[in-house]
Short mmCIF file of C-alpha atoms in Angstrom, two decimals:
data_model
loop_
_atom_site.label_atom_id
_atom_site.label_comp_id
_atom_site.label_asym_id
_atom_site.label_seq_id
_atom_site.Cartn_x
_atom_site.Cartn_y
_atom_site.Cartn_z
CA MET H 4 97.06 -5.94 -88.18
CA LYS H 5 93.33 -6.31 -88.76
CA ARG H 6 90.96 -5.85 -85.82
CA ASN H 7 88.67 -8.81 -85.24
CA VAL H 8 84.97 -8.12 -84.62
CA ASP H 9 81.66 -9.95 -84.69
CA LEU H 10 78.80 -8.16 -86.44
CA PHE H 11 75.33 -8.47 -84.91
CA LEU H 12 71.98 -7.37 -86.27
CA PHE H 13 69.44 -6.86 -83.45
CA MET H 14 66.07 -7.71 -85.04
CA GLY H 15 62.47 -8.16 -83.96
CA GLN H 16 59.75 -6.08 -82.37
CA SER H 17 59.41 -3.89 -79.29
CA ASN H 18 61.11 -6.11 -76.72
CA MET H 19 64.18 -6.20 -78.93
CA ALA H 20 63.91 -2.49 -79.67
CA GLY H 21 63.67 -1.84 -75.94
CA ARG H 22 60.98 -0.20 -73.87
CA GLY H 23 62.88 -0.05 -70.58
CA ILE H 24 63.50 2.95 -68.35
CA PRO H 25 67.29 3.26 -68.28
CA ASP H 26 67.56 6.25 -65.93
CA GLY H 27 67.31 4.24 -62.71
CA GLU H 28 63.57 4.57 -62.18
CA ASN H 29 61.78 1.30 -61.27
CA GLY H 30 64.95 -0.70 -60.83
CA GLU H 31 68.42 -0.89 -62.28
CA LYS H 32 69.89 1.47 -64.78
CA ALA H 33 70.99 0.16 -68.11
CA PRO H 34 74.57 -1.12 -67.89
CA VAL H 35 77.53 0.85 -69.17
CA ILE H 36 79.40 -0.82 -71.99
CA LEU H 37 82.64 -2.46 -70.93
CA PRO H 38 85.84 -0.97 -72.41
CA GLY H 39 86.31 -2.39 -75.88
CA ALA H 40 83.23 -4.62 -75.73
CA GLY H 41 81.13 -3.09 -78.45
CA TYR H 42 80.10 -0.25 -80.69
CA GLU H 43 76.96 0.82 -82.52
CA TYR H 44 77.00 1.18 -86.28
CA ARG H 45 74.28 3.63 -87.28
CA ALA H 46 73.48 2.54 -90.80
CA VAL H 47 70.78 5.17 -91.26
CA SER H 48 71.83 8.31 -89.41
CA ALA H 49 75.66 8.13 -89.54
CA PRO H 50 76.89 5.34 -91.82
CA ASP H 51 80.50 6.54 -91.82
CA HIS H 52 81.15 6.27 -88.06
CA LEU H 53 81.17 3.89 -85.13
CA PHE H 54 79.73 5.03 -81.80
CA PHE H 55 80.31 3.84 -78.26
CA MET H 56 77.47 1.51 -77.38
CA GLU H 57 74.92 3.08 -75.04
CA GLU H 58 71.22 3.02 -74.26
CA PRO H 59 68.82 3.80 -75.76
CA PHE H 60 70.32 1.69 -78.50
CA GLY H 61 69.15 2.49 -82.03
CA LYS H 62 67.13 5.56 -81.07
CA GLU H 63 68.37 7.49 -84.11
CA GLU H 64 67.91 4.66 -86.58
CA ASN H 65 64.62 5.46 -88.28
CA ARG H 66 64.22 5.21 -92.03
CA LYS H 67 61.20 6.52 -93.86
CA ASP H 68 59.51 3.68 -95.75
CA GLY H 69 61.65 1.23 -93.76
CA ILE H 70 62.19 0.43 -90.09
CA ASP H 71 60.86 3.44 -88.20
CA ASP H 72 60.18 3.13 -84.47
CA GLY H 73 59.81 6.86 -83.91
CA ASP H 74 60.91 7.90 -80.44
CA LYS H 75 59.77 4.66 -78.78
CA LYS H 76 63.20 3.11 -78.21
CA THR H 77 64.10 3.81 -74.59
CA GLY H 78 66.23 1.10 -72.98
CA SER H 79 67.02 -2.32 -74.43
CA LEU H 80 68.78 -5.59 -73.64
CA ALA H 81 71.49 -4.91 -76.22
CA THR H 82 74.21 -3.43 -74.00
CA ALA H 83 73.86 -6.19 -71.40
CA PHE H 84 74.00 -8.79 -74.18
CA ILE H 85 77.16 -7.31 -75.68
CA ASN H 86 78.96 -7.06 -72.32
CA ALA H 87 78.29 -10.73 -71.56
CA TYR H 88 79.16 -11.87 -75.09
CA TYR H 89 82.45 -9.98 -74.93
CA LEU H 90 83.37 -11.46 -71.56
CA CYS H 91 82.93 -14.94 -73.08
CA THR H 92 84.64 -14.35 -76.41
CA ARG H 93 86.90 -11.30 -75.90
CA ILE H 94 85.80 -10.23 -79.36
CA PRO H 95 84.16 -6.79 -79.75
CA VAL H 96 80.62 -6.62 -81.14
CA ILE H 97 79.52 -4.18 -83.79
CA ALA H 98 75.78 -3.76 -83.22
CA ILE H 99 73.21 -2.67 -85.78
CA SER H 100 69.69 -1.82 -84.70
CA ALA H 101 66.96 -3.26 -86.95
CA SER H 102 63.83 -3.69 -84.83
CA LYS H 103 60.29 -2.37 -85.12
CA GLY H 104 57.69 -2.38 -82.36
CA GLY H 105 54.36 -4.06 -83.06
CA SER H 106 55.62 -5.94 -86.12
CA SER H 107 54.33 -9.32 -87.26
CA ILE H 108 56.47 -12.04 -88.78
CA LEU H 109 54.39 -11.41 -91.90
CA GLU H 110 56.07 -8.01 -92.17
CA TRP H 111 59.56 -9.54 -92.05
CA GLN H 112 59.37 -11.16 -95.46
CA ALA H 113 61.24 -10.78 -98.74
CA GLY H 114 60.24 -7.59 -100.53
CA GLY H 115 58.74 -6.09 -97.37
CA SER H 116 60.07 -2.80 -96.10
CA PHE H 117 61.33 -4.10 -92.74
CA LEU H 118 63.35 -7.06 -93.98
CA GLU H 119 64.73 -5.19 -96.97
CA ASP H 120 65.81 -2.37 -94.67
CA ALA H 121 67.46 -4.83 -92.28
CA LYS H 122 69.39 -6.36 -95.18
CA LYS H 123 70.41 -2.92 -96.37
CA ARG H 124 71.68 -2.03 -92.90
CA LEU H 125 73.68 -5.23 -92.74
CA ARG H 126 75.27 -4.68 -96.14
CA SER H 127 76.15 -1.11 -95.21
CA GLY H 128 77.75 -2.16 -91.92
CA ARG H 129 79.77 -4.94 -93.52
CA LYS H 130 81.02 -2.62 -96.26
CA TYR H 131 82.04 0.07 -93.78
CA LEU H 132 83.91 -2.33 -91.51
CA LEU H 133 85.85 -3.91 -94.36
CA GLU H 134 86.80 -0.50 -95.73
CA GLN H 135 88.07 0.51 -92.28
CA GLY H 136 90.31 -2.53 -92.01
CA PHE H 137 88.24 -4.67 -89.65
CA TYR H 138 88.14 -8.44 -89.99
CA ILE H 139 84.57 -9.70 -89.52
CA ARG H 140 84.80 -13.15 -87.92
CA HIS H 141 81.06 -13.78 -87.80
CA ILE H 142 77.80 -12.18 -88.85
CA PHE H 143 74.89 -13.05 -86.58
CA MET H 144 71.35 -11.91 -85.95
CA LEU H 145 69.68 -11.75 -82.54
CA TRP H 146 65.92 -12.19 -82.86
CA CYS H 147 63.09 -11.45 -80.40
CA GLN H 148 59.60 -11.19 -81.89
CA GLY H 149 56.21 -12.88 -81.75
CA GLU H 150 53.89 -11.04 -79.39
CA THR H 151 51.96 -9.44 -82.26
CA ASP H 152 51.47 -12.83 -83.88
CA GLY H 153 50.31 -14.23 -80.54
CA ASP H 154 47.77 -11.42 -80.30
CA ARG H 155 46.50 -12.36 -83.75
CA GLY H 156 46.23 -16.07 -82.94
CA MET H 157 48.74 -17.20 -85.56
CA GLU H 158 49.10 -20.97 -85.73
CA PRO H 159 52.54 -22.46 -84.96
CA GLU H 160 53.15 -23.95 -88.40
CA GLU H 161 52.33 -20.64 -90.06
CA TYR H 162 54.77 -18.83 -87.78
CA ARG H 163 57.45 -21.45 -88.47
CA LEU H 164 56.98 -21.12 -92.24
CA TYR H 165 57.36 -17.35 -92.25
CA PHE H 166 60.22 -17.39 -89.75
CA GLU H 167 62.19 -19.83 -91.89
CA ARG H 168 61.54 -17.79 -95.02
CA MET H 169 62.81 -14.69 -93.22
CA LEU H 170 65.88 -16.54 -91.97
CA ALA H 171 66.67 -17.85 -95.45
CA GLU H 172 66.69 -14.27 -96.72
CA MET H 173 69.07 -13.21 -93.96
CA LYS H 174 71.39 -16.13 -94.71
CA GLU H 175 71.45 -15.08 -98.35
CA THR H 176 72.64 -11.69 -97.10
CA GLY H 177 75.47 -13.22 -95.09
CA THR H 178 74.04 -14.08 -91.69
CA GLU H 179 75.50 -17.30 -90.28
CA LYS H 180 73.25 -18.01 -87.30
CA CYS H 181 70.13 -16.68 -85.63
CA PHE H 182 70.33 -16.44 -81.86
CA LEU H 183 66.75 -16.56 -80.59
CA ILE H 184 65.37 -14.92 -77.45
CA ARG H 185 61.98 -16.51 -76.86
CA ILE H 186 59.08 -14.21 -76.00
CA GLY H 187 57.38 -14.09 -72.61
CA GLU H 188 53.77 -14.08 -71.48
CA TYR H 189 50.93 -11.66 -72.10
CA ASN H 190 50.16 -9.40 -69.13
CA GLY H 191 46.96 -7.69 -70.22
CA GLU H 192 43.22 -7.95 -69.89
CA GLU H 193 42.28 -9.13 -73.37
CA ALA H 194 41.81 -12.74 -74.47
CA ALA H 195 45.37 -13.12 -75.75
CA ASN H 196 47.65 -16.07 -75.19
CA TYR H 197 51.21 -16.66 -76.39
CA ASP H 198 51.43 -20.39 -75.70
CA LYS H 199 51.48 -21.36 -79.38
CA ILE H 200 54.23 -18.91 -80.27
CA ILE H 201 56.28 -19.92 -77.24
CA GLU H 202 55.90 -23.57 -78.20
CA VAL H 203 57.00 -23.11 -81.79
CA GLN H 204 59.91 -20.88 -80.76
CA THR H 205 61.01 -23.73 -78.49
CA GLN H 206 60.76 -26.27 -81.31
CA ILE H 207 62.44 -24.32 -84.11
CA PRO H 208 65.97 -24.41 -82.62
CA GLN H 209 65.64 -28.15 -82.00
CA GLU H 210 64.94 -28.73 -85.68
CA ASN H 211 66.91 -25.99 -87.45
CA ALA H 212 70.69 -26.03 -87.15
CA ASP H 213 70.86 -22.32 -88.04
CA VAL H 214 68.89 -21.26 -84.95
CA VAL H 215 70.20 -21.29 -81.38
CA LEU H 216 67.89 -20.59 -78.45
CA VAL H 217 69.82 -18.38 -76.02
CA SER H 218 67.12 -17.26 -73.57
CA THR H 219 63.76 -18.39 -72.21
CA ASP H 220 63.88 -15.90 -69.34
CA PHE H 221 61.13 -13.52 -70.44
CA ALA H 222 58.68 -16.31 -69.53
CA GLU H 223 59.18 -15.82 -65.79
CA MET H 224 59.11 -12.01 -65.71
CA LYS H 225 55.35 -11.75 -65.33
CA LYS H 226 55.32 -13.62 -62.03
CA ARG H 227 58.49 -11.83 -60.90
CA GLY H 228 56.94 -8.38 -61.41
CA GLY H 229 59.21 -7.53 -64.31
CA MET H 230 56.49 -6.34 -66.68
CA LYS H 231 55.65 -2.65 -66.74
CA ASP H 232 52.56 -2.99 -68.99
CA TRP H 233 50.73 -5.58 -71.07
CA TYR H 234 53.71 -6.34 -73.28
CA HIS H 235 56.93 -4.72 -72.07
CA TYR H 236 59.47 -4.97 -69.26
CA TYR H 237 61.31 -2.84 -66.76
CA GLN H 238 64.93 -2.12 -67.51
CA TRP H 239 66.17 -4.59 -64.90
CA ALA H 240 64.36 -7.38 -66.75
CA TYR H 241 65.91 -6.39 -70.08
CA ASN H 242 69.31 -6.26 -68.37
CA GLU H 243 68.90 -9.76 -66.96
CA VAL H 244 67.62 -11.33 -70.17
CA GLY H 245 70.34 -9.62 -72.20
CA LEU H 246 73.03 -10.79 -69.80
CA LYS H 247 71.96 -14.44 -69.92
CA ALA H 248 71.41 -14.41 -73.67
CA GLY H 249 74.83 -12.85 -74.24
CA MET H 250 76.51 -15.44 -72.03
CA ASN H 251 74.81 -18.28 -73.88
CA ALA H 252 75.55 -16.87 -77.33
CA GLY H 253 79.17 -16.17 -76.40
CA SER H 254 79.64 -19.62 -74.95
CA TYR H 255 78.20 -21.18 -78.10
CA VAL H 256 80.52 -19.18 -80.35
CA LYS H 257 83.54 -20.04 -78.21
CA THR H 258 82.87 -23.74 -77.68
CA GLY H 259 80.47 -24.81 -80.44
CA ARG H 260 78.18 -26.40 -77.84
CA GLU H 261 74.61 -25.23 -77.70
CA PRO H 262 73.44 -23.94 -74.34
CA VAL H 263 71.54 -25.92 -71.76
CA LEU H 264 68.76 -23.70 -70.46
CA TYR H 265 66.38 -24.01 -67.55
CA ASP H 266 63.00 -23.30 -69.06
CA PRO H 267 60.69 -21.64 -66.50
CA TYR H 268 57.73 -22.01 -68.86
CA TYR H 269 57.94 -25.78 -69.03
CA LYS H 270 59.70 -26.09 -65.66
CA ASN H 271 62.46 -28.36 -66.88
CA LEU H 272 65.89 -28.37 -68.42
CA TYR H 273 65.73 -27.49 -72.07
CA PHE H 274 68.40 -28.89 -74.36
CA SER H 275 68.69 -26.89 -77.55
CA SER H 276 71.40 -29.19 -78.82
CA TYR H 277 70.77 -31.96 -81.30
CA ASP H 278 73.61 -33.82 -79.59
CA VAL H 279 72.47 -33.65 -75.99
CA PRO H 280 75.51 -33.18 -73.72
CA ASP H 281 76.38 -35.83 -71.18
CA LEU H 282 75.87 -34.24 -67.74
CA ALA H 283 76.97 -37.31 -65.77
#
């Protein structure tokens, strides 16, 4: 009997890669993976094994001339996401790390080292799982990126163009959907503002059926004291965002209905569905 799994590529920049402190300092520890909930496939360092999911996720997955985050990966949202997704779907997740701190959407384009490496990791993981007798129900990507482009003042339509080009490449490689975690606010002293990126990341899922917004929760972490520096978050914040994003992604996969999110940035209910559900 084949074992059913869902394959996830965790893509983006540093807040996907994880800059938390998972040892209990400054808040909660990173969660422990639930029995059977998920495993890490290390496409770079050990492509012939699966590993129990743990934080720091992806810390060994550096490829020269590809995605290389050095030793910066500390604690991410990935384990919390997988636990919540599994509780909704009861389907184990095979997770592949493919994130690079400080990266622009311009660097996630066809022919570029980051996107080509991500595609290579996905192909390797899919091949391994099929050879081992797994049945891959779905192939998804989880995306969190945009702070670098906010720093650079990228216009929304430019970001949209390059995001959709990147997504088209991933769909060509087998990805079905992109689950999007929207970025939060800037917490530094420079003249940076992420409003334009936040706005376009809110609009894209409303207009693109291949993108599902699963979290807006980074937006409230600045006022809640969840940011540990100008750009990054404490582990408890990653845990919370990962939990909510995993619940929303899992619910979508199980029911086919897009999540209804409370958006703290716009202070209203955000409907990511094209067919807005009747709440009466």
